[in-house]
mmCIF file of C-alpha atoms in Angstrom:
data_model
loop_
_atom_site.group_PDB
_atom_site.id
_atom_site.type_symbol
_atom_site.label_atom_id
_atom_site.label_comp_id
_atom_site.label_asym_id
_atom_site.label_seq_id
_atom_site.Cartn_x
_atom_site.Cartn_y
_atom_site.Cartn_z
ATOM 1 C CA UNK A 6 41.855 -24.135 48.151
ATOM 2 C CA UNK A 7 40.959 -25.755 45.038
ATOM 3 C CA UNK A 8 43.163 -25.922 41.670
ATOM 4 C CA UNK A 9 41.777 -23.142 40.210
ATOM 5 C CA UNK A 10 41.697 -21.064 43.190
ATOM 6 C CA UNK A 11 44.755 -21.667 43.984
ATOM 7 C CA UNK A 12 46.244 -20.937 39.683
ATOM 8 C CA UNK A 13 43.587 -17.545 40.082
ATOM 9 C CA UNK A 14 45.026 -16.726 43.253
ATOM 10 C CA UNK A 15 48.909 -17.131 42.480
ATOM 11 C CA UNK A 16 48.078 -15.506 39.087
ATOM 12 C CA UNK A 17 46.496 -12.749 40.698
ATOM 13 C CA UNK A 18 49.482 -11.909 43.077
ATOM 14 C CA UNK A 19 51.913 -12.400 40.055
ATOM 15 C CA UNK A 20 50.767 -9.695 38.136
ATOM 16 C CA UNK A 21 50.234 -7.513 41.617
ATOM 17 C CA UNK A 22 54.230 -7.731 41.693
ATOM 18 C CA UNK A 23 54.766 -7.478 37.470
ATOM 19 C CA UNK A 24 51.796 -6.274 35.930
ATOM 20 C CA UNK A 25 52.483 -7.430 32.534
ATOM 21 C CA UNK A 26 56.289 -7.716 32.257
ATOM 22 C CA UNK A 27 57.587 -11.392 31.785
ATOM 23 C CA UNK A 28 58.764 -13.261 34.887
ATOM 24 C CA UNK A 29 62.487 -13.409 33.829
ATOM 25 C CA UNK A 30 64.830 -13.019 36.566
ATOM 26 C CA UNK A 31 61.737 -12.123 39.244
ATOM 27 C CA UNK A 32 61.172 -15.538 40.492
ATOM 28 C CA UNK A 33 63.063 -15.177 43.783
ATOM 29 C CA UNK A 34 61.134 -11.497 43.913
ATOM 30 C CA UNK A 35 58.045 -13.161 43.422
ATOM 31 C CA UNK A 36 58.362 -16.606 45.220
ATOM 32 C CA UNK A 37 59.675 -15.008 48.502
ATOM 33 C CA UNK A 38 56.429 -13.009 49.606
ATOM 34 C CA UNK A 39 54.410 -15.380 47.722
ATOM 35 C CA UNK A 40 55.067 -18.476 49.818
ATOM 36 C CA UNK A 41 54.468 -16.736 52.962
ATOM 37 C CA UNK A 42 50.938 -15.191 51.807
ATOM 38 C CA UNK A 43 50.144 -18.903 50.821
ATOM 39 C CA UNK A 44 50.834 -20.412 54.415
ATOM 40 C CA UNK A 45 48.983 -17.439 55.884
ATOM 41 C CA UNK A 46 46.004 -19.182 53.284
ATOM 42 C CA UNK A 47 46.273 -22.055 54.439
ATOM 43 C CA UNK A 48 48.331 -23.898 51.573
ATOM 44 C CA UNK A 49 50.762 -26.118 52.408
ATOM 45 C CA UNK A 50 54.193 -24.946 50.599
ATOM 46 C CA UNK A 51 57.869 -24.508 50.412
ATOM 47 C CA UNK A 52 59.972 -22.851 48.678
ATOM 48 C CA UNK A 53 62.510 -24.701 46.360
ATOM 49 C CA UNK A 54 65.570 -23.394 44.844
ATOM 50 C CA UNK A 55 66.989 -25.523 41.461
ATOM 51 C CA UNK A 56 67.649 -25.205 38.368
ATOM 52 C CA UNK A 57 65.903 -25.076 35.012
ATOM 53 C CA UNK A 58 67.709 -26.915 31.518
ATOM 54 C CA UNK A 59 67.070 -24.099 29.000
ATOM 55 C CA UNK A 60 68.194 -24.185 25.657
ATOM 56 C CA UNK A 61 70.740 -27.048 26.662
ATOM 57 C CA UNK A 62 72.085 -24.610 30.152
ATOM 58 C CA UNK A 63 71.031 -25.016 33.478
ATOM 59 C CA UNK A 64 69.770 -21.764 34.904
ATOM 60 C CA UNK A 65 68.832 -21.029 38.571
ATOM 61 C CA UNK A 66 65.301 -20.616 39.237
ATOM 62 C CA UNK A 67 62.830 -20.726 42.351
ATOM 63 C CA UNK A 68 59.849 -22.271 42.434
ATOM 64 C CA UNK A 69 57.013 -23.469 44.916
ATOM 65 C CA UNK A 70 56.342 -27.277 45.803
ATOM 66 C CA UNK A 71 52.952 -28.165 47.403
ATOM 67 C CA UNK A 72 52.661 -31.231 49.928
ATOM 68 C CA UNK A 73 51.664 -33.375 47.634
ATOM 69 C CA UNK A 74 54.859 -33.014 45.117
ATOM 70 C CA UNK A 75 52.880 -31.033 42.489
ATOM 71 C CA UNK A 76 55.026 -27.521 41.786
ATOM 72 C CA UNK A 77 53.691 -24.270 41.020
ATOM 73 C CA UNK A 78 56.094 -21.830 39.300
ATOM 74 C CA UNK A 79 54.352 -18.260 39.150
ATOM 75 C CA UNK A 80 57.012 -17.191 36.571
ATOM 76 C CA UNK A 81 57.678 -20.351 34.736
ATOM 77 C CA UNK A 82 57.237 -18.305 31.012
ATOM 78 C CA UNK A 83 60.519 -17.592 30.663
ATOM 79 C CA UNK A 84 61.374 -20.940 30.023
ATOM 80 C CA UNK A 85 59.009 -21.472 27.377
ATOM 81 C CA UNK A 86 60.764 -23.038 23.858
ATOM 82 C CA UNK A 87 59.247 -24.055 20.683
ATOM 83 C CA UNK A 88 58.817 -27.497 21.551
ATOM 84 C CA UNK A 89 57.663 -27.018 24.999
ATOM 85 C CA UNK A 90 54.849 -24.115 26.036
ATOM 86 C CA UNK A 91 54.752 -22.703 28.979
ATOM 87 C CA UNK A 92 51.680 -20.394 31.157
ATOM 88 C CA UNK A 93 52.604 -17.515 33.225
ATOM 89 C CA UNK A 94 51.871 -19.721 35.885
ATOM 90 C CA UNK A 95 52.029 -23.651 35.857
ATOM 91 C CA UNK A 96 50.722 -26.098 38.410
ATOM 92 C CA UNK A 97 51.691 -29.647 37.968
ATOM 93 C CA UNK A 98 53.783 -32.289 38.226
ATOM 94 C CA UNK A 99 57.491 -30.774 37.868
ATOM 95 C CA UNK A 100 58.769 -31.278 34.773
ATOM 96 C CA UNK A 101 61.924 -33.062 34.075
ATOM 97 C CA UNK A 102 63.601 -30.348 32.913
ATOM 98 C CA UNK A 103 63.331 -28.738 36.483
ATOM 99 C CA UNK A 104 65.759 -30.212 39.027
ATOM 100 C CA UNK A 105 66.060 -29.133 43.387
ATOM 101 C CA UNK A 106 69.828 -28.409 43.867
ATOM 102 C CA UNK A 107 69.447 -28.855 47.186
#
């Protein structure tokens, strides 16, 4: 599955499960089911619990990681501040304010 396949397909199934609320406090809801449906597809991916540093606080978040490190975080709006945006959905490398707790 290519990049944009993959950001049409995850973006697809994202608004299956919240049509057009905002992804705040969904992205266990939304992760779970979703990882699952993307091994079934073939994509290699786990599921990562961490944290997110928002507004100076560290809030607990789940997110996907692909084989090769990349993330992609289906409901990764909510953490959107003036000085950084954020897409529904972002693929890329995780940013440093994201951190695995486990």
């Amino acid at each position: 599955m290519t990049d944009k396949e993959l950001l049409r397909f995850v973006t697809s199934f994202r608004f299956g499960m919240l049509g057009h609320k905002k992804g705040s406090k969904y992205c266990y809801m939304v992760c779970l089911p979703l990882v699952s449906l993307l091994k079934y597809e073939g994509v290699d991916v786990e599921l990562i619990e961490g944290d997110v540093c928002y507004y100076r606080y560290w809030i607990g978040h789940y997110w996907l990681r692909l084989k090769d490190g990349r993330i992609i975080d289906p409901t990764a709006e909510q953490f959107e501040t003036d000085k950084r945006p954020m897409p529904r959905v972002y693929l890329g490398k995780k940013p440093r304010w994201y951190r695995v707790s486990k």
